[in-house]
């Protein structure tokens, strides 16, 4: 086995040497492809194919990566892959010239070329470009994976996304859709009068979510800083400042594990709207999801794995207490103390910590019994105050808050509040969070005095929401893991890899 591996490595090294020798020959003959500054391409492959009736017989200039070549004496065929797809080219010695054709025959798969020629259809009906000029624009010194097997090793696909994009066209389609999801969100929110803003990534107090932050040191000021875990607290400051509708789409960073739905850096969208509440946020969420699905996928019905989700119907709305009663058979309206809640948890083999209160245990029941059932679009409302430190209490039932989480496919897709704007209550919530941190909760928030000062200046009644963009893209593209929708997901470094 080791001998076979050594032979393969020797063969590979020889092939790589051949490519470098070809490059040196070109450079020695004054044909260094890396000295070419630009190439005037005017069409992509699919532009030519989709409009063949108009393009037939016309001159076009295309450019892309050489993915296939078949040399037949004085005439050859090759395939060029570009942003939008691939197209065949017919190359002959008589049309491109003897010297150029001789160079072409030495081109390798993976080389980047430019072709100028006329559009025609072969006898077999394939739309092609009849070349009369072909130029080597960049020499590939590495060898692409074998065509029929492609790049299938998952770890290598994520580490070398550039090769993944070349070899697996569906991957490129996913990231084109990702871009469209984000531009569609922007278009929708801009149309609703929202303004896009940018807030700091390096902060002294990383608040707004229950998560451990990454920490760093700023040499110039001699201060320890953190990478933000949320966008919330700065966006609320802007509401205080009179910007009535704001949103931000940006990276946040959470020092947590990796799995199919979590990456330590991910894209979050948060928006805040003055003079509305969490019911207004529900309406906005429902309308936004329908709009994005229709624009990106062409349908309001999404298929993810074995599930089909219909966004055209009104989204179901349940309180957390109602949901736990429905799926666990436990009615927390009949549980009146933390002691009763803990006893009920023990009866249902729900593990809890000593510090947990009644509301924490209600949430543990929800996670254990309810989430997996929320396949169709569903709003889970009225979370307990213990797990909602930045949310307004329900006036008629202050144990609970005006908060909802949006679920699809059993996943949390968004989190929203009627935002807490009472600075006195907010200070008490921060105090409770500090106590939780002291008791061992590393994800608890810390008191943010400047944010409290902003609330004391006065923040109007406000609705706010946070969307996980990556999960939304997963849903819109039927992608099984978050790494499939991140161009460069976080990976454990390979040995001797300094990057």
mmCIF file of C-alpha atoms in Angstrom, residues 169-332:
data_model
loop_
_atom_site.group_PDB
_atom_site.id
_atom_site.type_symbol
_atom_site.label_atom_id
_atom_site.label_comp_id
_atom_site.label_asym_id
_atom_site.label_seq_id
_atom_site.Cartn_x
_atom_site.Cartn_y
_atom_site.Cartn_z
ATOM 1 C CA UNK A 169 -21.505 23.512 -10.460
ATOM 2 C CA UNK A 170 -24.289 23.075 -7.883
ATOM 3 C CA UNK A 171 -22.000 24.626 -5.251
ATOM 4 C CA UNK A 172 -21.658 27.789 -7.302
ATOM 5 C CA UNK A 173 -25.459 27.857 -7.697
ATOM 6 C CA UNK A 174 -25.838 27.729 -3.891
ATOM 7 C CA UNK A 175 -23.651 30.787 -3.403
ATOM 8 C CA UNK A 176 -25.329 32.678 -6.216
ATOM 9 C CA UNK A 177 -28.616 32.042 -4.378
ATOM 10 C CA UNK A 178 -27.030 33.147 -1.108
ATOM 11 C CA UNK A 179 -26.123 36.476 -2.677
ATOM 12 C CA UNK A 180 -29.669 36.766 -4.004
ATOM 13 C CA UNK A 181 -31.154 36.045 -0.562
ATOM 14 C CA UNK A 182 -29.189 38.935 0.951
ATOM 15 C CA UNK A 183 -29.922 41.377 -1.876
ATOM 16 C CA UNK A 184 -33.615 40.431 -1.714
ATOM 17 C CA UNK A 185 -33.743 41.088 2.041
ATOM 18 C CA UNK A 186 -32.143 44.470 1.468
ATOM 19 C CA UNK A 187 -34.591 45.292 -1.321
ATOM 20 C CA UNK A 188 -37.572 44.366 0.841
ATOM 21 C CA UNK A 189 -36.426 46.307 3.910
ATOM 22 C CA UNK A 190 -35.368 49.343 1.888
ATOM 23 C CA UNK A 191 -38.869 49.313 0.398
ATOM 24 C CA UNK A 192 -40.320 49.344 3.917
ATOM 25 C CA UNK A 193 -38.391 52.489 4.823
ATOM 26 C CA UNK A 194 -35.544 50.831 6.747
ATOM 27 C CA UNK A 195 -32.025 52.246 6.642
ATOM 28 C CA UNK A 196 -28.975 49.980 6.557
ATOM 29 C CA UNK A 197 -26.261 50.892 9.070
ATOM 30 C CA UNK A 198 -22.958 49.519 10.386
ATOM 31 C CA UNK A 199 -22.001 49.100 14.038
ATOM 32 C CA UNK A 200 -18.755 48.067 15.796
ATOM 33 C CA UNK A 201 -17.388 44.522 15.684
ATOM 34 C CA UNK A 202 -14.764 45.147 18.386
ATOM 35 C CA UNK A 203 -16.520 45.998 21.648
ATOM 36 C CA UNK A 204 -15.668 46.272 25.330
ATOM 37 C CA UNK A 205 -18.920 44.578 26.361
ATOM 38 C CA UNK A 206 -20.287 41.862 24.075
ATOM 39 C CA UNK A 207 -23.997 41.803 24.881
ATOM 40 C CA UNK A 208 -27.345 41.230 23.249
ATOM 41 C CA UNK A 209 -27.287 37.419 23.202
ATOM 42 C CA UNK A 210 -26.540 34.398 25.378
ATOM 43 C CA UNK A 211 -23.125 33.359 24.069
ATOM 44 C CA UNK A 212 -19.430 33.272 24.986
ATOM 45 C CA UNK A 213 -17.432 35.914 23.118
ATOM 46 C CA UNK A 214 -14.004 35.703 21.536
ATOM 47 C CA UNK A 215 -11.508 37.950 23.323
ATOM 48 C CA UNK A 216 -8.566 39.924 21.952
ATOM 49 C CA UNK A 217 -6.236 42.723 22.986
ATOM 50 C CA UNK A 218 -5.977 46.159 21.394
ATOM 51 C CA UNK A 219 -2.309 47.158 21.679
ATOM 52 C CA UNK A 220 -2.735 50.836 20.849
ATOM 53 C CA UNK A 221 -5.101 51.455 23.781
ATOM 54 C CA UNK A 222 -3.786 48.700 26.015
ATOM 55 C CA UNK A 223 -7.301 47.334 26.435
ATOM 56 C CA UNK A 224 -8.923 43.933 26.189
ATOM 57 C CA UNK A 225 -11.765 43.832 23.697
ATOM 58 C CA UNK A 226 -14.273 41.265 22.488
ATOM 59 C CA UNK A 227 -15.738 40.381 19.111
ATOM 60 C CA UNK A 228 -19.446 41.135 19.033
ATOM 61 C CA UNK A 229 -21.925 38.310 19.598
ATOM 62 C CA UNK A 230 -24.934 40.351 18.516
ATOM 63 C CA UNK A 231 -25.892 43.578 16.758
ATOM 64 C CA UNK A 232 -28.604 44.525 19.207
ATOM 65 C CA UNK A 233 -27.351 47.055 21.713
ATOM 66 C CA UNK A 234 -25.787 49.474 19.225
ATOM 67 C CA UNK A 235 -28.799 49.348 16.907
ATOM 68 C CA UNK A 236 -31.056 50.227 19.858
ATOM 69 C CA UNK A 237 -28.820 53.201 20.585
ATOM 70 C CA UNK A 238 -29.657 54.408 17.069
ATOM 71 C CA UNK A 239 -33.385 54.096 17.803
ATOM 72 C CA UNK A 240 -32.756 56.301 20.850
ATOM 73 C CA UNK A 241 -31.020 58.744 18.502
ATOM 74 C CA UNK A 242 -34.135 59.052 16.349
ATOM 75 C CA UNK A 243 -33.381 56.617 13.523
ATOM 76 C CA UNK A 244 -36.801 54.982 13.524
ATOM 77 C CA UNK A 245 -36.122 51.993 11.234
ATOM 78 C CA UNK A 246 -32.628 50.514 11.057
ATOM 79 C CA UNK A 247 -31.086 47.197 10.094
ATOM 80 C CA UNK A 248 -27.658 45.645 9.777
ATOM 81 C CA UNK A 249 -26.451 42.514 7.994
ATOM 82 C CA UNK A 250 -23.076 41.504 9.356
ATOM 83 C CA UNK A 251 -20.792 38.905 10.878
ATOM 84 C CA UNK A 252 -21.050 38.046 14.568
ATOM 85 C CA UNK A 253 -18.743 35.756 16.529
ATOM 86 C CA UNK A 254 -19.593 33.202 19.201
ATOM 87 C CA UNK A 255 -17.021 31.041 20.957
ATOM 88 C CA UNK A 256 -18.991 27.824 20.679
ATOM 89 C CA UNK A 257 -18.824 24.417 19.050
ATOM 90 C CA UNK A 258 -19.141 23.369 15.427
ATOM 91 C CA UNK A 259 -22.030 21.315 14.082
ATOM 92 C CA UNK A 260 -24.363 21.202 11.089
ATOM 93 C CA UNK A 261 -26.105 24.414 12.180
ATOM 94 C CA UNK A 262 -23.372 26.303 14.036
ATOM 95 C CA UNK A 263 -20.180 28.045 12.948
ATOM 96 C CA UNK A 264 -18.291 30.375 15.331
ATOM 97 C CA UNK A 265 -18.605 33.257 12.860
ATOM 98 C CA UNK A 266 -21.868 33.628 11.013
ATOM 99 C CA UNK A 267 -24.053 36.247 9.346
ATOM 100 C CA UNK A 268 -26.832 37.862 11.327
ATOM 101 C CA UNK A 269 -29.455 40.355 10.256
ATOM 102 C CA UNK A 270 -31.058 42.476 12.964
ATOM 103 C CA UNK A 271 -33.619 45.211 12.502
ATOM 104 C CA UNK A 272 -35.365 47.595 14.875
ATOM 105 C CA UNK A 273 -38.512 49.586 14.252
ATOM 106 C CA UNK A 274 -39.800 52.320 16.540
ATOM 107 C CA UNK A 275 -43.473 52.516 17.508
ATOM 108 C CA UNK A 276 -44.305 48.875 16.935
ATOM 109 C CA UNK A 277 -44.206 45.648 18.986
ATOM 110 C CA UNK A 278 -43.564 41.936 18.540
ATOM 111 C CA UNK A 279 -46.856 41.494 16.677
ATOM 112 C CA UNK A 280 -45.553 43.958 14.087
ATOM 113 C CA UNK A 281 -42.340 41.918 13.919
ATOM 114 C CA UNK A 282 -44.366 38.740 13.297
ATOM 115 C CA UNK A 283 -46.145 40.349 10.383
ATOM 116 C CA UNK A 284 -42.858 41.615 8.966
ATOM 117 C CA UNK A 285 -41.220 38.189 9.345
ATOM 118 C CA UNK A 286 -44.088 36.389 7.633
ATOM 119 C CA UNK A 287 -44.130 38.814 4.715
ATOM 120 C CA UNK A 288 -40.325 38.886 4.380
ATOM 121 C CA UNK A 289 -39.946 35.100 4.322
ATOM 122 C CA UNK A 290 -42.648 34.733 1.664
ATOM 123 C CA UNK A 291 -41.062 37.475 -0.440
ATOM 124 C CA UNK A 292 -37.540 36.021 -0.230
ATOM 125 C CA UNK A 293 -38.720 32.468 -0.970
ATOM 126 C CA UNK A 294 -40.668 33.606 -4.035
ATOM 127 C CA UNK A 295 -37.829 35.768 -5.362
ATOM 128 C CA UNK A 296 -35.045 33.231 -4.771
ATOM 129 C CA UNK A 297 -36.763 29.885 -5.417
ATOM 130 C CA UNK A 298 -39.784 30.947 -7.478
ATOM 131 C CA UNK A 299 -42.194 29.372 -4.991
ATOM 132 C CA UNK A 300 -43.711 29.937 -1.542
ATOM 133 C CA UNK A 301 -43.388 26.194 -0.874
ATOM 134 C CA UNK A 302 -39.939 25.065 0.267
ATOM 135 C CA UNK A 303 -38.575 21.520 0.317
ATOM 136 C CA UNK A 304 -35.865 20.708 2.807
ATOM 137 C CA UNK A 305 -34.813 17.090 3.039
ATOM 138 C CA UNK A 306 -37.939 15.043 3.636
ATOM 139 C CA UNK A 307 -40.036 18.021 4.704
ATOM 140 C CA UNK A 308 -42.157 20.407 2.653
ATOM 141 C CA UNK A 309 -43.012 23.763 4.212
ATOM 142 C CA UNK A 310 -45.826 25.944 2.923
ATOM 143 C CA UNK A 311 -45.160 29.649 3.451
ATOM 144 C CA UNK A 312 -48.274 30.694 1.548
ATOM 145 C CA UNK A 313 -50.556 29.901 4.507
ATOM 146 C CA UNK A 314 -50.769 32.014 7.667
ATOM 147 C CA UNK A 315 -48.002 30.997 10.076
ATOM 148 C CA UNK A 316 -49.176 29.243 13.245
ATOM 149 C CA UNK A 317 -48.857 31.243 16.482
ATOM 150 C CA UNK A 318 -48.502 29.471 19.859
ATOM 151 C CA UNK A 319 -47.321 30.651 23.254
ATOM 152 C CA UNK A 320 -44.484 28.634 24.748
ATOM 153 C CA UNK A 321 -46.841 27.445 27.505
ATOM 154 C CA UNK A 322 -49.405 26.314 24.889
ATOM 155 C CA UNK A 323 -46.722 24.515 22.876
ATOM 156 C CA UNK A 324 -45.383 22.624 25.909
ATOM 157 C CA UNK A 325 -48.909 21.667 26.919
ATOM 158 C CA UNK A 326 -49.649 20.480 23.365
ATOM 159 C CA UNK A 327 -46.535 18.336 22.885
ATOM 160 C CA UNK A 328 -45.446 17.442 26.442
ATOM 161 C CA UNK A 329 -48.816 17.340 28.191
ATOM 162 C CA UNK A 330 -47.509 19.638 30.947
ATOM 163 C CA UNK A 331 -49.427 22.838 31.734
ATOM 164 C CA UNK A 332 -47.106 25.448 33.224
#
